[in-house]
Coordinates of C-alpha atoms and ligand atoms in Angstrom, one line a residue:
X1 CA 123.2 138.6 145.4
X2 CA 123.7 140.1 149.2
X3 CA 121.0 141.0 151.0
X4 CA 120.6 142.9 154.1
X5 CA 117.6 143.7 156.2
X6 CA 118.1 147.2 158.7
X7 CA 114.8 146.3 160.7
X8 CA 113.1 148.3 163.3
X9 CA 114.5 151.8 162.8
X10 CA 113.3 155.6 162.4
X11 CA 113.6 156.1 158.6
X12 CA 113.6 159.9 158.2
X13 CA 114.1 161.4 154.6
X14 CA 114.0 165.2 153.8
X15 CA 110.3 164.6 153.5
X16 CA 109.5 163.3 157.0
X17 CA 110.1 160.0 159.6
X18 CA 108.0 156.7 159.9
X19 CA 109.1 153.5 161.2
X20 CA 110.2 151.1 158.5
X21 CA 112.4 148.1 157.7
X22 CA 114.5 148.5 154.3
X23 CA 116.1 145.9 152.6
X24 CA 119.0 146.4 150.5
X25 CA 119.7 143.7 147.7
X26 CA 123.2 144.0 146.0
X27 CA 124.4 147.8 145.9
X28 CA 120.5 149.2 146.0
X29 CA 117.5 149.4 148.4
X30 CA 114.8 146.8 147.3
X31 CA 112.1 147.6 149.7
X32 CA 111.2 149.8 152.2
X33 CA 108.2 149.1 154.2
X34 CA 107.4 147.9 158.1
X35 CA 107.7 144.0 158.7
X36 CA 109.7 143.4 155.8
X37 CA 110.7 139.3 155.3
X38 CA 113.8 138.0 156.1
X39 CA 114.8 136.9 152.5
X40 CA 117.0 133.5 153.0
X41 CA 120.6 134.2 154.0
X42 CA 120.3 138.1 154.8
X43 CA 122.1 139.9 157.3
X44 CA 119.6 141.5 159.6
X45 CA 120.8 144.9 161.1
X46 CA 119.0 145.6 164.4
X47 CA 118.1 149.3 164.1
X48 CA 116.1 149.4 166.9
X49 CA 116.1 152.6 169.2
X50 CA 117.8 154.3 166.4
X51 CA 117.4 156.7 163.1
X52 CA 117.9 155.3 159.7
X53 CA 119.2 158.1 157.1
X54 CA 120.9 158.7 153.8
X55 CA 124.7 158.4 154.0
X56 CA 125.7 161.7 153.9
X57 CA 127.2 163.7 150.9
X58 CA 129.9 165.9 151.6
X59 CA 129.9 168.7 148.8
X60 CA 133.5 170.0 149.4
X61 CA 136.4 168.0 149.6
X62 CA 140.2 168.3 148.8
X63 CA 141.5 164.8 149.3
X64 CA 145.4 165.3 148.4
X65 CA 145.1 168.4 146.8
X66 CA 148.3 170.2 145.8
X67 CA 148.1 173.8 147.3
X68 CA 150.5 176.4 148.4
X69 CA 153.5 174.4 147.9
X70 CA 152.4 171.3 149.7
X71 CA 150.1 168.2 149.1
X72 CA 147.0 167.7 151.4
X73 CA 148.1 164.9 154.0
X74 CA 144.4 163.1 153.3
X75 CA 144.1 161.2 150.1
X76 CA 141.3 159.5 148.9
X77 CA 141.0 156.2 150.9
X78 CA 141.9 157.1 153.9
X79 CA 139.4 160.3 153.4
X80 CA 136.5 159.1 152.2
X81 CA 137.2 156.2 155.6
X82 CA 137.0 158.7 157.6
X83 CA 134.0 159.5 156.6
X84 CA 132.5 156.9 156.2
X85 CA 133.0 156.1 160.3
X86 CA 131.2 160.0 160.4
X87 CA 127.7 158.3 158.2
X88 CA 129.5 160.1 155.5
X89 CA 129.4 158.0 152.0
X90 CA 129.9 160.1 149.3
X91 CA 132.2 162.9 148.9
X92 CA 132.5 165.6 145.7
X93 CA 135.7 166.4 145.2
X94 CA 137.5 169.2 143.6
X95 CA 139.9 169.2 140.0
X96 CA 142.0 172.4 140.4
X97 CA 143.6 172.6 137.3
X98 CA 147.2 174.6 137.0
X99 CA 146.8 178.0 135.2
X100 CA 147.3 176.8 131.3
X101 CA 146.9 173.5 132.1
X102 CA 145.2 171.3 130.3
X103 CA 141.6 171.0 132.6
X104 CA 141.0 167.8 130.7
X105 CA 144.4 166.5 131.6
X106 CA 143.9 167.7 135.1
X107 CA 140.5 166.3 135.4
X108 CA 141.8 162.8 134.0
X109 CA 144.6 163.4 136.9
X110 CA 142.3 163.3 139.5
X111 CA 140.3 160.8 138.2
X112 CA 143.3 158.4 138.8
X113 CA 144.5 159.8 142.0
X114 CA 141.0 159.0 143.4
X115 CA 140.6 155.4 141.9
X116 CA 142.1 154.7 145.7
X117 CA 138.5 156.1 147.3
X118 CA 136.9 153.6 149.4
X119 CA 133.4 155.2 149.2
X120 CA 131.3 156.8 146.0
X121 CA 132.9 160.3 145.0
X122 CA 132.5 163.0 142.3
X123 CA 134.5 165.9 140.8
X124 CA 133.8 169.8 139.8
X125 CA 136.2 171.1 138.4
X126 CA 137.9 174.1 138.4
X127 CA 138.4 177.0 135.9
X128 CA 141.6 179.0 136.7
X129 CA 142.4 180.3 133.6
X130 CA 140.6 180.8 130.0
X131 CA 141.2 180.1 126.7
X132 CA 139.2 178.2 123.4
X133 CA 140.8 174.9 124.6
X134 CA 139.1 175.8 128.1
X135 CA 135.7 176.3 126.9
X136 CA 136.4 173.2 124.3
X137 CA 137.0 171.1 127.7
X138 CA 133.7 172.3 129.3
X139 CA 131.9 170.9 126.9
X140 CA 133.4 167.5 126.7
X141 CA 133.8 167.6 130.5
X142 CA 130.2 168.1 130.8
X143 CA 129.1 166.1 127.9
X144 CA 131.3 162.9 127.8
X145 CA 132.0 163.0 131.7
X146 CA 129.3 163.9 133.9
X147 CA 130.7 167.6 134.9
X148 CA 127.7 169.4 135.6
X149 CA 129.6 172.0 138.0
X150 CA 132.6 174.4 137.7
X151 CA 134.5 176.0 140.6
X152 CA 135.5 179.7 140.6
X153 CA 138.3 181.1 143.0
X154 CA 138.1 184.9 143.1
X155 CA 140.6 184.7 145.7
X156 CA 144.3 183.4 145.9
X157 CA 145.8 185.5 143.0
X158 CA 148.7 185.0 141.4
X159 CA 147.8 181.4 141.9
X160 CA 144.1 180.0 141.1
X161 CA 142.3 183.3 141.0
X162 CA 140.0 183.6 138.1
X163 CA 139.6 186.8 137.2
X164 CA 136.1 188.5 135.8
X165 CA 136.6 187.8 132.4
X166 CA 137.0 184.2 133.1
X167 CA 134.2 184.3 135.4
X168 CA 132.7 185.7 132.7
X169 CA 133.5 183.5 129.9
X170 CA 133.2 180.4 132.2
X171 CA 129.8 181.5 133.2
X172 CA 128.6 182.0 129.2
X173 CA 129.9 178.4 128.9
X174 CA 128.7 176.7 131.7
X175 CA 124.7 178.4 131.2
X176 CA 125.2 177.0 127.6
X177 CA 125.8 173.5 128.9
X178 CA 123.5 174.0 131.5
X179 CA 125.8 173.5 134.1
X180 CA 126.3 175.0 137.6
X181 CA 128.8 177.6 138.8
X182 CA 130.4 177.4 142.1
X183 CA 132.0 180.1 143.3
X184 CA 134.7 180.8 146.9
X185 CA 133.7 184.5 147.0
X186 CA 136.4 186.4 148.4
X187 CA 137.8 189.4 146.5
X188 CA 141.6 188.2 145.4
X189 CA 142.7 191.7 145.0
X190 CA 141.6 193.1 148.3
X191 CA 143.2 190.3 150.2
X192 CA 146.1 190.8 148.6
X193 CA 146.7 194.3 149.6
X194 CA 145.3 194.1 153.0
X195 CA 147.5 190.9 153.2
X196 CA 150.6 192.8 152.6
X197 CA 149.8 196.4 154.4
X198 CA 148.8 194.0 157.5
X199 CA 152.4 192.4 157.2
X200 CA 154.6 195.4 157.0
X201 CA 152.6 196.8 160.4
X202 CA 154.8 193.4 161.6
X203 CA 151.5 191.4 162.1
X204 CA 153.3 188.1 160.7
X205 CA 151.3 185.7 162.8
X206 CA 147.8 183.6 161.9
X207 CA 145.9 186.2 163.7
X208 CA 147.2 188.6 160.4
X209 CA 144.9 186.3 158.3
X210 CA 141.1 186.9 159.4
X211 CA 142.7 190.9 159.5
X212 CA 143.4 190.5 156.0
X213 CA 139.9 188.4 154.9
X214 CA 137.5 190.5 156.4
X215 CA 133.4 189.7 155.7
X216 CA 132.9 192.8 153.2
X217 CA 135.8 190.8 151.3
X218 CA 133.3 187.8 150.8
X219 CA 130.3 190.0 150.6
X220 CA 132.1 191.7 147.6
X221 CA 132.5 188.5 146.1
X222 CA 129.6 187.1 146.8
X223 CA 127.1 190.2 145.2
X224 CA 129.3 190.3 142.0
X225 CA 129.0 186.8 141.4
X226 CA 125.4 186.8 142.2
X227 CA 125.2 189.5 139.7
X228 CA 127.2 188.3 137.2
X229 CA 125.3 185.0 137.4
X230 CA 121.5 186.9 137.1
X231 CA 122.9 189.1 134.1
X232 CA 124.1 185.8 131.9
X233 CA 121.5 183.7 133.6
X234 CA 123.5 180.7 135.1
X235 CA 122.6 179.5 138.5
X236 CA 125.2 179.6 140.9
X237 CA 126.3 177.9 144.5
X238 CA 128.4 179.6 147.0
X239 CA 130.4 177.4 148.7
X240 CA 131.7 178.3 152.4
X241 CA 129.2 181.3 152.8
X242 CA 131.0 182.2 156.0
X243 CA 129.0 185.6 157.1
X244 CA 126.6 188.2 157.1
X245 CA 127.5 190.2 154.1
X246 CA 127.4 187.0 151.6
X247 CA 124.3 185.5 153.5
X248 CA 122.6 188.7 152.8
X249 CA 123.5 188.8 148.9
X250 CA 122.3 185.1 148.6
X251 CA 118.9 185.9 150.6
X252 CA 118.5 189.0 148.4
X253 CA 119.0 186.9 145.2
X254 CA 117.0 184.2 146.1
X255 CA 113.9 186.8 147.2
X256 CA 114.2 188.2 143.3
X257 CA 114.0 184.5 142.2
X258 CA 117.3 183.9 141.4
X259 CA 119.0 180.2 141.4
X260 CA 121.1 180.9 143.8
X261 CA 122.6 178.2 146.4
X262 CA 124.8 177.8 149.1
X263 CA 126.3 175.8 151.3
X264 CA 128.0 176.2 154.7
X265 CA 130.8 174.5 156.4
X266 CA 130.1 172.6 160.0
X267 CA 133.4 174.5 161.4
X268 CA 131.9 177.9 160.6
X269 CA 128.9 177.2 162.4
X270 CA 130.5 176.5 165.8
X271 CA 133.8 177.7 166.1
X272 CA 134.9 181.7 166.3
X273 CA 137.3 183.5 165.9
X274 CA 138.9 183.5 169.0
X275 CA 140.8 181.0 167.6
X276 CA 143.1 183.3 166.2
X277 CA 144.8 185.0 169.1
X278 CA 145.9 181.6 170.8
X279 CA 149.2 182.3 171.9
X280 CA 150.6 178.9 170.8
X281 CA 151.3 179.6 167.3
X282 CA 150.9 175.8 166.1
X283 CA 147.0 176.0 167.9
X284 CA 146.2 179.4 166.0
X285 CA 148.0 178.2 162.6
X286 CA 145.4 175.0 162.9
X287 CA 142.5 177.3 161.7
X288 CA 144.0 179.3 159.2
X289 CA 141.6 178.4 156.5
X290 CA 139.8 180.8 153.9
X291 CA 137.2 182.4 154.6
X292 CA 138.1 182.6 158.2
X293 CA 136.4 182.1 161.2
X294 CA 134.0 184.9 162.2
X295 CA 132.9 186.6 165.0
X296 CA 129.6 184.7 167.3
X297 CA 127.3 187.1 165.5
X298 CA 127.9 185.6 161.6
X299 CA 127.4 182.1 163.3
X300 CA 124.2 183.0 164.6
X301 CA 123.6 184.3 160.6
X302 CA 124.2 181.2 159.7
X303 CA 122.4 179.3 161.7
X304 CA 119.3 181.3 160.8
X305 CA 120.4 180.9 157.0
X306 CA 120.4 176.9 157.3
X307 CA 117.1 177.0 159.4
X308 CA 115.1 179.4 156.9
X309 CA 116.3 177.3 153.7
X310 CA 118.6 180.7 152.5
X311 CA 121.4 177.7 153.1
X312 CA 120.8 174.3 151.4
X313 CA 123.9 172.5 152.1
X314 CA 126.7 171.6 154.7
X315 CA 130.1 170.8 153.7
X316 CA 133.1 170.5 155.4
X317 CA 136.0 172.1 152.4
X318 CA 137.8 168.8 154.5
X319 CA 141.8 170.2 153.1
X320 CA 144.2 168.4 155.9
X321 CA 147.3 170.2 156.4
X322 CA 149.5 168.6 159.7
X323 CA 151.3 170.7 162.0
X324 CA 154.6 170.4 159.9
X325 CA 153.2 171.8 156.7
X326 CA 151.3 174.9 158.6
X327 CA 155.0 175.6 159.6
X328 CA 156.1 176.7 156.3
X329 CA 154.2 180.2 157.4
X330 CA 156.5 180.5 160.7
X331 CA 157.4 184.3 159.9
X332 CA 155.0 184.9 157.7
X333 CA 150.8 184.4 157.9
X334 CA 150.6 184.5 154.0
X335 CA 152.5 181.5 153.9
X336 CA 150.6 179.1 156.1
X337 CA 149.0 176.6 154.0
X338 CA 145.4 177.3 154.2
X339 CA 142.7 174.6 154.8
X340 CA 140.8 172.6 157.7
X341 CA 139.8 169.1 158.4
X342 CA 136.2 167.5 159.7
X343 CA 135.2 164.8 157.1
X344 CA 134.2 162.3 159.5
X345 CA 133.2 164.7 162.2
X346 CA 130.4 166.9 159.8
X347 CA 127.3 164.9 160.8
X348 CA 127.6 164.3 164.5
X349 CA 128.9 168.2 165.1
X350 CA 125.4 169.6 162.9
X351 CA 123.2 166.7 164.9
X352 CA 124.5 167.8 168.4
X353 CA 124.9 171.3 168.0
X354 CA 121.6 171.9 165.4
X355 CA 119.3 169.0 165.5
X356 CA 120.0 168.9 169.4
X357 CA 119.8 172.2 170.3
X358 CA 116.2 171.9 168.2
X359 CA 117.7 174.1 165.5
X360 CA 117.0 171.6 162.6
X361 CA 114.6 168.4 163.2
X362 CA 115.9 165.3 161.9
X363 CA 114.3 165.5 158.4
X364 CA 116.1 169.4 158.3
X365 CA 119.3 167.9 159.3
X366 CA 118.9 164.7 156.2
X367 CA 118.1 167.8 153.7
X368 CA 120.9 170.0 154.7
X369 CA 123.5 166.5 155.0
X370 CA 122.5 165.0 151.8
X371 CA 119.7 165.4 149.8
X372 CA 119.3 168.6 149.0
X373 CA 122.9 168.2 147.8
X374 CA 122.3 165.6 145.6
X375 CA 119.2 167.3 144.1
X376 CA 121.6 170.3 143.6
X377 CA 124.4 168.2 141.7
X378 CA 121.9 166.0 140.3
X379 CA 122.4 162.4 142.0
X380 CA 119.1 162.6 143.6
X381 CA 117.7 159.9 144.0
X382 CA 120.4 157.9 143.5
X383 CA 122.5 159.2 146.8
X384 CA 120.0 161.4 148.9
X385 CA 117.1 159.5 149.7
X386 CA 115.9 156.5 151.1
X387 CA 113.6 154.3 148.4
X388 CA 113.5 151.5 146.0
X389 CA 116.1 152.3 144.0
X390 CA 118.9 154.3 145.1
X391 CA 122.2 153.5 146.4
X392 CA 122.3 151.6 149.9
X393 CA 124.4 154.7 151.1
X394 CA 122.3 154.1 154.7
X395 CA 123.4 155.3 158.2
X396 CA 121.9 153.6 161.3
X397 CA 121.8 157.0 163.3
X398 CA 122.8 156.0 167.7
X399 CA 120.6 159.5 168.6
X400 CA 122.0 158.9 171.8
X401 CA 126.0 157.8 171.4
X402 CA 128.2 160.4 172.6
X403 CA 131.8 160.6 171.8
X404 CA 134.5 163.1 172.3
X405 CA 136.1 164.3 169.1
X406 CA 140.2 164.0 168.7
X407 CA 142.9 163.9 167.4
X408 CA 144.0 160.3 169.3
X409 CA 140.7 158.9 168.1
X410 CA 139.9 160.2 164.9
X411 CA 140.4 158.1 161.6
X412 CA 141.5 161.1 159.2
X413 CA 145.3 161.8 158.0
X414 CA 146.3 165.1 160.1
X415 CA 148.0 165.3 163.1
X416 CA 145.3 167.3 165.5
X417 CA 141.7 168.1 165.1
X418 CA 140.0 171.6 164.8
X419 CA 137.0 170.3 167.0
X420 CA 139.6 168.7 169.9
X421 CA 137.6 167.8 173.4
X422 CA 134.1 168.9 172.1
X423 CA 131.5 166.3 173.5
X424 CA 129.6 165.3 170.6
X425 CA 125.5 163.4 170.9
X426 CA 124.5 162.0 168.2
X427 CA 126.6 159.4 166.1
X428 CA 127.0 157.2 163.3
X429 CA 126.7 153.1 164.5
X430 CA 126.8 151.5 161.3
X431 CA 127.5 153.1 157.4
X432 CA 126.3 151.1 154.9
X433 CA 127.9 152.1 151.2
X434 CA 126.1 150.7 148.1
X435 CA 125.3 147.9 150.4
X436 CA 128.5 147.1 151.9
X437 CA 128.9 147.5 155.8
X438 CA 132.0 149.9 155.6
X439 CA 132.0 151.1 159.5
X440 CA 130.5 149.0 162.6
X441 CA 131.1 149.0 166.1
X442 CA 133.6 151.4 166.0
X443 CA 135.6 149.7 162.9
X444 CA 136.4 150.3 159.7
X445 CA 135.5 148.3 157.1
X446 CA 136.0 150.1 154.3
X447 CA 137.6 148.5 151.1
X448 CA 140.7 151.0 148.8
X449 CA 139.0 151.3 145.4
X450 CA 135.5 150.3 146.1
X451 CA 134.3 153.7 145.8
X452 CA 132.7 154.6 142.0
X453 CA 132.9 157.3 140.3
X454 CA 129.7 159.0 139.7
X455 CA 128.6 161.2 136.8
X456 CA 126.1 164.1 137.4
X457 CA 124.4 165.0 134.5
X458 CA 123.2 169.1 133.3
X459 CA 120.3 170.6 133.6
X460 CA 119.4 169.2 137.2
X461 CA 115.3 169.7 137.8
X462 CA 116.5 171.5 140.6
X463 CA 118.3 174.3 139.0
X464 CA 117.3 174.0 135.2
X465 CA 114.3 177.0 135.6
X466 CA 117.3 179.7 135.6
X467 CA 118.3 178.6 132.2
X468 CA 115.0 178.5 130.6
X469 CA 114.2 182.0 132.1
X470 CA 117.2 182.7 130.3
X471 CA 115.8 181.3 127.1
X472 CA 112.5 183.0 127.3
X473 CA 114.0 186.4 127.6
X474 CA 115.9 186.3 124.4
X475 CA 116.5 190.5 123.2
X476 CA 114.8 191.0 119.8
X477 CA 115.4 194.0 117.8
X478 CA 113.2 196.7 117.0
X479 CA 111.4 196.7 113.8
X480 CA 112.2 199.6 111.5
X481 CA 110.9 199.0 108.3
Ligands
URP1 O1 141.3 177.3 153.1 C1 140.7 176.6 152.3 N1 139.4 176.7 152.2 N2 141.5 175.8 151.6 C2 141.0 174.9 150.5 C3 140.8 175.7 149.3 C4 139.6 176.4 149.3 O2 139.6 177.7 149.3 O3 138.5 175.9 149.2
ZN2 ZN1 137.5 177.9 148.9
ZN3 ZN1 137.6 174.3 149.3

């Protein structure tokens, strides 16, 4: 078997640094410890001077999703490469099942679009419609395929949009499985008349769509999910929390002791939404993604949410539409393909912009990259952490490498980059995946179909204490007799 020896770095896990060799034999790490031996015929990675982490997990992904009458220019390989040359090495993608489709079939579709990943991925999978065949599905989805997460839109209706009695009825299911519920909180019905009212005042371009998504629109969302969630006791994760309003619903639930996660993207962190009223239509139509960018004062919410623990996760809801596709809402903002790109460019944008800035310490930024991720989709330890054990998904960290992010140097599918000219400290050198040296001095390396598939069973440790609350507070009747 293989073995390679990363000798001389900074290990730092969610827990805490210490300097440490760790050897990786085959797809796992064997030993970590300081002065580690050379076992005969290693490769010895020289991590001197540098930080040695968990390859990131990126919880939101759309690798060649069809949306909006288009496909998503990334597909799996060349995705997940791209992030792997970011220190990415897993991604959890998404199965967004057709209403009345089959979401076994769907999820079975997926499952062979993505045999092409080059590094470790996962799917949740949606629920955009409802029926007995639906909830038959959960429960083999969860039980024979390691589903332990389902995704709810309350936006984009008369498309995806689930409304609340399949939030309802999803929810039932998924606490009985003792699965997680996901949730892009934006009220479907309110953006659909603000959408249109907007248009017939003859706002038809991108800056109509953060007009028509305002924050109460994800606050809405947000607290009725929440609510929903605490009344059928399920836990939930909000993914994209993009302002104030939902912040504040998630910090409220989580004060009254509710399982309640989320997660926040590295593109609502550090760009506004100034972004909008670019005058080139092309530049604005680059950012029309939903929810929106906000205003400086949400990103400092947010900040603050990922610093005080209120946000667990970063994600990047990487959904690549090129210049050409965004085109198909030239006369009208509704019509723009909505999504953003930043796979590879997650890691180094949090380091240099939170870890940097002293915003998050190193063992801050590894829980908010990967492991409390894979604690909250249950992959921990596995992917996540740096022992015995797991996966050798390892990043050797370059602290002190800057690059500037673009579009002419970038390794993802789409034809310009939302973070273009920022100066970026803080980068990946080499990404290891289950062992196998998949990015190095500025090269890929990474192999089409070597990425697995990995199951994520119920009733994560993390999570599971919402469900047996649930359990313990069973109604009992009154006795009349
Ligand atoms: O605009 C976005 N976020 N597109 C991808 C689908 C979604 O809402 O996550
Ligand atoms: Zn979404
Ligand atoms: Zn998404």
């Amino acid at each position: 078997m293989s073995a390679t020896l990363i000798r001389g770095g900074t290990v730092v896990t969610a827990e805490g640094e210490f300097r440490s060799d760790v050897l990786c034999v085959g797809e796992t790490i064997a030993a970590v410890g300081p002065n580690l031996e050379i076992p005969a015929g290693a490769k010895v990675l020289d991590a001197g001077g540098a930080y040695v982490l968990p390859g990131g997990i990126d919880p939101h992904t759309h690798m060649e999703l069809p949306f909006m009458g288009t496909v998503a220019s990334e597909d799996f390989f060349s995705g997940t490469s791209a992030a792997a040359a970011g220190g990415t090495t897993t991604c959890i993608d998404f199965v967004i099942p057709a209403p009345q489709e089959s979401i076994l079939d769907a999820y079975h579709k997926w499952r062979g679009w993505a045999e092409k990943a080059a590094c470790d991925y996962s799917l949740h999978v949606a629920i955009t419609w409802w029926d007995d065949s639906v909830r038959q599905d959960m429960v083999t989805l969860a039980e024979e395929h390691g589903v332990n997460s389902f995704k709810h839109f309350m936006a984009y209706k008369n498309a995806i949009m689930c409304d609340d009695e399949t939030l309802v009825n999803s929810f039932k299911t998924a606490r009985d499985l003792g699965a997680l519920c996901t949730i892009h909180a934006e009220n479907g019905e309110l953006v659909y008349v603000l959408q249109k009212e907007i248009f017939e005042k003859g706002i038809t371009g991108p800056e109509g769509h953060p007009l028509s998504r305002p924050p109460e629109v994800e606050g809405e969302a947000a607290n009725r999910a929440i609510r929903i969630a605490e009344v059928l006791g399920v836990p939930v994760y909000l993914v994209h929390t993009s302002c104030i309003d939902a912040l504040e619903a998630v910090t409220r639930a989580r004060l009254e002791g509710q399982q309640v996660f989320a997660e926040v993207l590295a593109q609502h962190l550090v760009i506004d939404d100034s972004v909008y009223r670019n005058t080139d239509w092309d530049a604005a139509s680059h950012y029309v993604m939903s929810p929106p960018f906000r205003s400086k004062e949400h990103q400092a919410a947010l900040w603050k949410g990922l610093q005080a623990g209120m946000i667990q996760t970063t994600a990047t809801d990487h959904c690549c539409f090129c210049t050409p596709q965004k085109r198909a809402g030239i006369d009208d903002f509704r019509l723009i393909p909505n999504g953003t790109g930043g796979v590879e460019d997650r890691m180094s944008v949090l380091w240099h912009h939170g870890v940097r800035t002293g915003k998050l310490s190193p063992s801050q930024f590894v829980a908010a990259t990967s492991s409390n991720c894979a604690k909250i989709f249950n992959i921990f330890p596995k992917k996540g952490a740096i022992m015995p054990g797991a996966d050798a998904d390892i990043v050797i960290w370059d602290p002190d490498a800057t690059r500037t992010i673009s579009v002419k140097t970038h390794h993802q599918n789409i034809d310009f980059n939302i973070y273009e000219g920022m100066e970026v400290t803080g980068n990946a050198a080499t990404t290891l995946s289950r062992g196998m040296v998949v990015w190095e001095n500025g090269e890929l390396k990474t192999v089409r179909g070597r990425g697995q598939y990995i199951n994520r069973p119920c009733n994560a440790p993390y999570w599971a204490a919402q469900n047996r609350r649930n359990a313990l507070a069973e109604p009992t009747a009154v006795d009349r007799s």
